[in-house]
PDB file of C-alpha atoms in Angstrom:
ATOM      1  CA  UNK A1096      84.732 102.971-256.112  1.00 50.00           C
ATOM      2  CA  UNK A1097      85.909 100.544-253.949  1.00 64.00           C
ATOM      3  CA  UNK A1098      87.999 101.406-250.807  1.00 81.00           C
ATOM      4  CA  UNK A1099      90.098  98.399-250.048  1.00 84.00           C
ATOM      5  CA  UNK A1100      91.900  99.271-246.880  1.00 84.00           C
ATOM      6  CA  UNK A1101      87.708  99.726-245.787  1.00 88.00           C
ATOM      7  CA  UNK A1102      86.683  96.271-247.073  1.00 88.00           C
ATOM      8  CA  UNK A1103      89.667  95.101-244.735  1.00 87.00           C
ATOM      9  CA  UNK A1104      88.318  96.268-241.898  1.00 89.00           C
ATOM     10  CA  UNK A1105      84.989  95.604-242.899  1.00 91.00           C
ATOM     11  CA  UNK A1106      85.342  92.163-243.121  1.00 90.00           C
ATOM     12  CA  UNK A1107      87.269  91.615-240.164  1.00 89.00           C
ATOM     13  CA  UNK A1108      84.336  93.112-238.264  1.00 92.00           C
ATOM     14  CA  UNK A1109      82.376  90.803-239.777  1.00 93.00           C
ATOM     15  CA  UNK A1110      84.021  88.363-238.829  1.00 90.00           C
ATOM     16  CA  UNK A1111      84.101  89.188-235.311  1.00 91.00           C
ATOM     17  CA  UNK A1112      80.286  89.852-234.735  1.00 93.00           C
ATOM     18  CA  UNK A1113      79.733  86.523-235.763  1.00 91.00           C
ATOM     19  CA  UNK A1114      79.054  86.887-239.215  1.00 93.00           C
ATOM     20  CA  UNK A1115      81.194  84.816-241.721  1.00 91.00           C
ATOM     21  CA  UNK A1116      79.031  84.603-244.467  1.00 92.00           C
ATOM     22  CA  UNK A1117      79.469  88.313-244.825  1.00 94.00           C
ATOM     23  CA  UNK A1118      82.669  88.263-244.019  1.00 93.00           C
ATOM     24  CA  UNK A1119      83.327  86.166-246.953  1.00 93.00           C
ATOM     25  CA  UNK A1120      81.620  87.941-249.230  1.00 93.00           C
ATOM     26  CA  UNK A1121      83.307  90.782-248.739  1.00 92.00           C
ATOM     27  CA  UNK A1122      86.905  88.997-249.036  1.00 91.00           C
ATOM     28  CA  UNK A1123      85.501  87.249-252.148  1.00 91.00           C
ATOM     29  CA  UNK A1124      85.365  90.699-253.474  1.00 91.00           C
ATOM     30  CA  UNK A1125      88.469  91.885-252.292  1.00 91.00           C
ATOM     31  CA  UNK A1126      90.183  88.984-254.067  1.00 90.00           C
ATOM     32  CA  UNK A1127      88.285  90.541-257.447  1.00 90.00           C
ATOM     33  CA  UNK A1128      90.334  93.118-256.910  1.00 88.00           C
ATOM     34  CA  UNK A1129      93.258  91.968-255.781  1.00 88.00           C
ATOM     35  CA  UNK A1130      93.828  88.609-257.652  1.00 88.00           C
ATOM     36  CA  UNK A1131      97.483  88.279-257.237  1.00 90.00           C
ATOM     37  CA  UNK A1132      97.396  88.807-253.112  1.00 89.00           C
ATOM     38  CA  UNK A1133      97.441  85.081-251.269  1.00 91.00           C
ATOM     39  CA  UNK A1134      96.209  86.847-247.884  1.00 89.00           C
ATOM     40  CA  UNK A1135      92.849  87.554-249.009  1.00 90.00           C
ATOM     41  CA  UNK A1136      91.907  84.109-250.353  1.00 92.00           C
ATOM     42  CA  UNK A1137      93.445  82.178-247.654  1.00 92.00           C
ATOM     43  CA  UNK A1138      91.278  84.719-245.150  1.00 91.00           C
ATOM     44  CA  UNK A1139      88.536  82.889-247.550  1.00 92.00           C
ATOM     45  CA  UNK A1140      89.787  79.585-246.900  1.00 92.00           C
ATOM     46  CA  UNK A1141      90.098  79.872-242.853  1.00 90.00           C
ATOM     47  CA  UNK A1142      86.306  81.536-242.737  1.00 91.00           C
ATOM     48  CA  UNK A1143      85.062  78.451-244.964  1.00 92.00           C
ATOM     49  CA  UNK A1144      86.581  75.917-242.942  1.00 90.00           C
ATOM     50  CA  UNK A1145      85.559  77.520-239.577  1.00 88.00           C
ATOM     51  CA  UNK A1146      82.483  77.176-241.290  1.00 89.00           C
ATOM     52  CA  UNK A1147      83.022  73.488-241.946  1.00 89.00           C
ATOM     53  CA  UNK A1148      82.679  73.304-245.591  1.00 91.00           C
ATOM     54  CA  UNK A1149      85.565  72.351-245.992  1.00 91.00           C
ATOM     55  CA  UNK A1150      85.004  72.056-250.025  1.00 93.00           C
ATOM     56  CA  UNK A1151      84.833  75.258-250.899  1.00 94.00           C
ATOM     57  CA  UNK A1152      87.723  75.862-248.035  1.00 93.00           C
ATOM     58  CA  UNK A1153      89.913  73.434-250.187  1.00 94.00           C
ATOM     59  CA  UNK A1154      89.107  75.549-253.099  1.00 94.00           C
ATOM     60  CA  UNK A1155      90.387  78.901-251.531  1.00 93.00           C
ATOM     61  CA  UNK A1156      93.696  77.318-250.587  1.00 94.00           C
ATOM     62  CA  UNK A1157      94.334  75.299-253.079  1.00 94.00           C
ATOM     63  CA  UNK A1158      94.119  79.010-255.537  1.00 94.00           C
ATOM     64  CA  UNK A1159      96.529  80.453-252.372  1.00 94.00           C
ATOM     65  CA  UNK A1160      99.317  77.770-253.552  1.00 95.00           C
ATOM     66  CA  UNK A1161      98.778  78.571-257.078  1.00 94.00           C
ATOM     67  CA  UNK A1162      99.890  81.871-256.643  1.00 94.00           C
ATOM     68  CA  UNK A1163     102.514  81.093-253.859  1.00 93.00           C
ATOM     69  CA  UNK A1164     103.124  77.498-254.025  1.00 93.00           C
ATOM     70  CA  UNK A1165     105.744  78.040-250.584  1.00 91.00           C
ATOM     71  CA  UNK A1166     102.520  79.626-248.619  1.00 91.00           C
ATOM     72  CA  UNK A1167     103.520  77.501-245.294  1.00 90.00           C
ATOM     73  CA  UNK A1168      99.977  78.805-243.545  1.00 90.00           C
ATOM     74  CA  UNK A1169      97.811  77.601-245.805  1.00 92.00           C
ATOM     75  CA  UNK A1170      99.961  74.100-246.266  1.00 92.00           C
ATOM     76  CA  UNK A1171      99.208  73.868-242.336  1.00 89.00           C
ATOM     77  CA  UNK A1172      95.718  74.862-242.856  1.00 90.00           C
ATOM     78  CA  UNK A1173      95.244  72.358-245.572  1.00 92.00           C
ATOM     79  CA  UNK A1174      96.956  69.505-243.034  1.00 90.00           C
ATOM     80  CA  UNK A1175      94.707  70.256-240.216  1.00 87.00           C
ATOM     81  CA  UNK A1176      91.501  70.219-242.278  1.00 89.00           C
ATOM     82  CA  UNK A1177      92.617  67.042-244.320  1.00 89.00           C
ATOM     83  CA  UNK A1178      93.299  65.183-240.624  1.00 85.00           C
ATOM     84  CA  UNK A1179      90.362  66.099-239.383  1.00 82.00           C
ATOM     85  CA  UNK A1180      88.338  64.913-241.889  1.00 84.00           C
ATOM     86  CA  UNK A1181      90.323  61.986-242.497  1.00 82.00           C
ATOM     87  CA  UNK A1182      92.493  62.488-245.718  1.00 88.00           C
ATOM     88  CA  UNK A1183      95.364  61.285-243.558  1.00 86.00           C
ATOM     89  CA  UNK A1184      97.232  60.106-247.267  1.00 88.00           C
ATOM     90  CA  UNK A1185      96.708  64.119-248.194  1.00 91.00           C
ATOM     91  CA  UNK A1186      97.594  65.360-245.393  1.00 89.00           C
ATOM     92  CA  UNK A1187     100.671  63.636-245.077  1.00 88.00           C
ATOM     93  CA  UNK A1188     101.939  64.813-248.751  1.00 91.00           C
ATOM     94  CA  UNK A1189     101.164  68.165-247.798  1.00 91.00           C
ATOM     95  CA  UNK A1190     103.306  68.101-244.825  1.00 89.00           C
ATOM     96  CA  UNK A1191     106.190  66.609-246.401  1.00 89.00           C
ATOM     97  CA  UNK A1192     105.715  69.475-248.998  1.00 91.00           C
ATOM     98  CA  UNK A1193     105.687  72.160-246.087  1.00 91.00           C
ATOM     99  CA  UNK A1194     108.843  70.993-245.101  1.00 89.00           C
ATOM    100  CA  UNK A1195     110.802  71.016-248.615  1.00 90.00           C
ATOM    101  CA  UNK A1196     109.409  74.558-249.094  1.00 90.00           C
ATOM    102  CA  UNK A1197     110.418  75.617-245.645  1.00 88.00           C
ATOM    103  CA  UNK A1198     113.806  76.613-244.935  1.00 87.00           C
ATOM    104  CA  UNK A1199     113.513  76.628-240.912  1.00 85.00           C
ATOM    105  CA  UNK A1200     115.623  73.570-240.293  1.00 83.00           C
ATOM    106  CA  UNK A1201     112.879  73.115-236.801  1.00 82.00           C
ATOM    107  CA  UNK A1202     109.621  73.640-239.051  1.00 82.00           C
ATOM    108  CA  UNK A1203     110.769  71.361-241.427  1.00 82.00           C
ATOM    109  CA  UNK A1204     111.626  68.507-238.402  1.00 81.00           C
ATOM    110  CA  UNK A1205     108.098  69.396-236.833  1.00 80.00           C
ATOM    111  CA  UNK A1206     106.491  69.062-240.453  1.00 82.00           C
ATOM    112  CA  UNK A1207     108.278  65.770-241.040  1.00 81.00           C
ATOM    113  CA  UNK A1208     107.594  64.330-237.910  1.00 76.00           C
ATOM    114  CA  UNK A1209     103.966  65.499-238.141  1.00 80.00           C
ATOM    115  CA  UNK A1210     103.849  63.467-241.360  1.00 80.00           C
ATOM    116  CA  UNK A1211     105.216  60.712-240.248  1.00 74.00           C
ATOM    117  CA  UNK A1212     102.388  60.596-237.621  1.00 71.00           C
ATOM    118  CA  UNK A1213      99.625  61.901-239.823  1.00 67.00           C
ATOM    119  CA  UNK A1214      98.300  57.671-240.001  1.00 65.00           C
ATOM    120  CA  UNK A1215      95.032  56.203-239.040  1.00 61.00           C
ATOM    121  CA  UNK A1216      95.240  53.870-236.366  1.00 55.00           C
ATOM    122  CA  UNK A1217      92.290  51.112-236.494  1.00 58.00           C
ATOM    123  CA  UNK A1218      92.196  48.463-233.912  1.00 57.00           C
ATOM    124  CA  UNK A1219      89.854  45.650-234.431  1.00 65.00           C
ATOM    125  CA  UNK A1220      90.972  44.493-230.666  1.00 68.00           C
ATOM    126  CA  UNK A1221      92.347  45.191-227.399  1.00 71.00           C
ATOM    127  CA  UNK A1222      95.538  43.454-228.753  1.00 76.00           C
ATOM    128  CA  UNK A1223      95.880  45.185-231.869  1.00 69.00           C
ATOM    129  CA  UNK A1224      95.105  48.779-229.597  1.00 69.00           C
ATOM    130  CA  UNK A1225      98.264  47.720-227.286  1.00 74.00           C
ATOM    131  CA  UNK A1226     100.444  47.099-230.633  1.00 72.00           C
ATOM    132  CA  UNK A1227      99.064  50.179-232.171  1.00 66.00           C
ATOM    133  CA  UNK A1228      99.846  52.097-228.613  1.00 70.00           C
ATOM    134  CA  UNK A1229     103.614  50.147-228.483  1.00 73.00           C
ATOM    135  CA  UNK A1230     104.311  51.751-232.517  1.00 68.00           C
ATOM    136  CA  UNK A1231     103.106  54.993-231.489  1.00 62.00           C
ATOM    137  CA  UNK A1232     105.373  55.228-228.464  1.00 67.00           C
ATOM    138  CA  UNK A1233     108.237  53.513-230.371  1.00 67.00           C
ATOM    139  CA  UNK A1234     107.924  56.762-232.948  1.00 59.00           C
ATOM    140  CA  UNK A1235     107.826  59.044-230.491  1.00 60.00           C
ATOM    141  CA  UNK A1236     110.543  57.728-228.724  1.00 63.00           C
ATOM    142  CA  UNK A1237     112.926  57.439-231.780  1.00 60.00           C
ATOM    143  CA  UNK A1238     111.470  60.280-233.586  1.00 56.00           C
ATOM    144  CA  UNK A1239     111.696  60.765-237.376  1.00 51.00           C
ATOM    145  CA  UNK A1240     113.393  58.134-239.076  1.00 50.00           C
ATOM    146  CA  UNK A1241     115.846  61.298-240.817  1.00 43.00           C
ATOM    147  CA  UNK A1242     118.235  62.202-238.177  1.00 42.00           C
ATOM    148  CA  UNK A1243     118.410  65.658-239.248  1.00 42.00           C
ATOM    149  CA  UNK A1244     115.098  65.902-238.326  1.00 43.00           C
ATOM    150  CA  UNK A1245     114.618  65.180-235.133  1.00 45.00           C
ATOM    151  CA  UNK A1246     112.714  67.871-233.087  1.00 43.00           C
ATOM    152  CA  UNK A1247     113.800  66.563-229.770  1.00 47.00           C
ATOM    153  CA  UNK A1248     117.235  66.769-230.840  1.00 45.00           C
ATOM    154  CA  UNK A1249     116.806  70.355-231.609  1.00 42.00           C
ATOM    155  CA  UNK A1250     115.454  71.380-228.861  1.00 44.00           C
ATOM    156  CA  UNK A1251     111.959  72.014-229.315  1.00 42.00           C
ATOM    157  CA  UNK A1252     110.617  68.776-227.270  1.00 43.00           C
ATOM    158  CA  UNK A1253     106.817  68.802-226.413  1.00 45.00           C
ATOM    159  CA  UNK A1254     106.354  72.192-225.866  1.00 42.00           C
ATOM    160  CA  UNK A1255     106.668  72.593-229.840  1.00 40.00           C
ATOM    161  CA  UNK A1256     103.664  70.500-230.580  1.00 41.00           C
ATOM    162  CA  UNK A1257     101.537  72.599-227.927  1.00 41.00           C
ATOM    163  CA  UNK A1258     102.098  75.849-230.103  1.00 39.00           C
ATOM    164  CA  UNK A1259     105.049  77.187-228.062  1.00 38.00           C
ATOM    165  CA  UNK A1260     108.404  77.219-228.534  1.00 39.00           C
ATOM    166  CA  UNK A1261     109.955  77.801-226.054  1.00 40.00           C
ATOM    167  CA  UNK A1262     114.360  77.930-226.062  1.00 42.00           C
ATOM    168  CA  UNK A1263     114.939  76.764-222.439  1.00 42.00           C
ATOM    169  CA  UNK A1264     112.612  76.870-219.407  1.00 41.00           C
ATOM    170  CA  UNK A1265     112.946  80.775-218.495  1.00 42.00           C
ATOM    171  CA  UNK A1266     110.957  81.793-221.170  1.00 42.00           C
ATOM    172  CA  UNK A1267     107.896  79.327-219.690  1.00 41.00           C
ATOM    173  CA  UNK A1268     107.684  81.399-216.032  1.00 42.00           C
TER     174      UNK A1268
END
């Protein structure tokens, strides 16, 4: 019989000696069993994509947001993998879709804005660079074109884009 809360911890292990393959494995199995639980596939996902087959990571999420089509993780997870490798059309969509299914009025302004910045830049010159740098600092300064959604207006400022959201400056000593 299979003991699930075993595989769990099994996997995890796994995972931290530096084995994903097996990790994976045994979370492909655990999503056998548990077909309707988003955690275990997107677990799939994250090990593919640290594994940079990003294919097969695709896969895995894109079954997470069949069953929960509001899974904000893997909609971040999706964005970061699509930028990386250069889907910047995909991953722009996504994030736009992260922020109607969110209903944090600061992760949908950081999701928006993200979008909106989630374009290639290609310079063919030094002069086309400078215009490219003038847009980019124009967009920052100005922020999302939706007032609403303004992150610097809410508060977050830079520190949000770092990972940390900090409230006012006590809470960064």
């Amino acid at each position: 019989p299979d003991y699930i809360p075993l595989l769990l911890v099994l996997a995890d292990v796994y995972e931290a000696l530096g084995r994903p393959v097996d990790a994976i494995q045994i979370c492909q199995r655990l999503a056998e069993l548990l077909p309707h639980e988003p955690s275990v596939r997107m677990k799939v996902g994250l090990l593919w994509a640290g594994q940079f087959n990003h294919a097969r990571a695709e896969t895995a999420f894109r079954e997470v947001l069949q069953i929960d089509p509001d899974n904000l993780a893997t909609m971040d997870a999706l964005a970061d993998m699509w930028r990386a490798s250069g889907k910047h059309e995909e991953a722009k969509a996504i994030l736009q879709r992260r922020a109607a299914a969110s209903t944090n009025p600061e992760e949908q302004a950081a999701s928006l804005f993200k979008a909106t910045l989630a374009q290639p830049v290609v310079a063919r010159d030094f002069t086309e660079m400078a215009a490219a740098r003038a847009d980019f600092a124009s967009v920052l300064a100005r922020g999302p074109e939706t007032p609403f959604t303004d992150p610097f207006k809410l508060g977050l400022g830079p520190n949000f884009f770092m990972g940390y959201q900090a409230q006012d400056d006590r809470q960064l000593q």
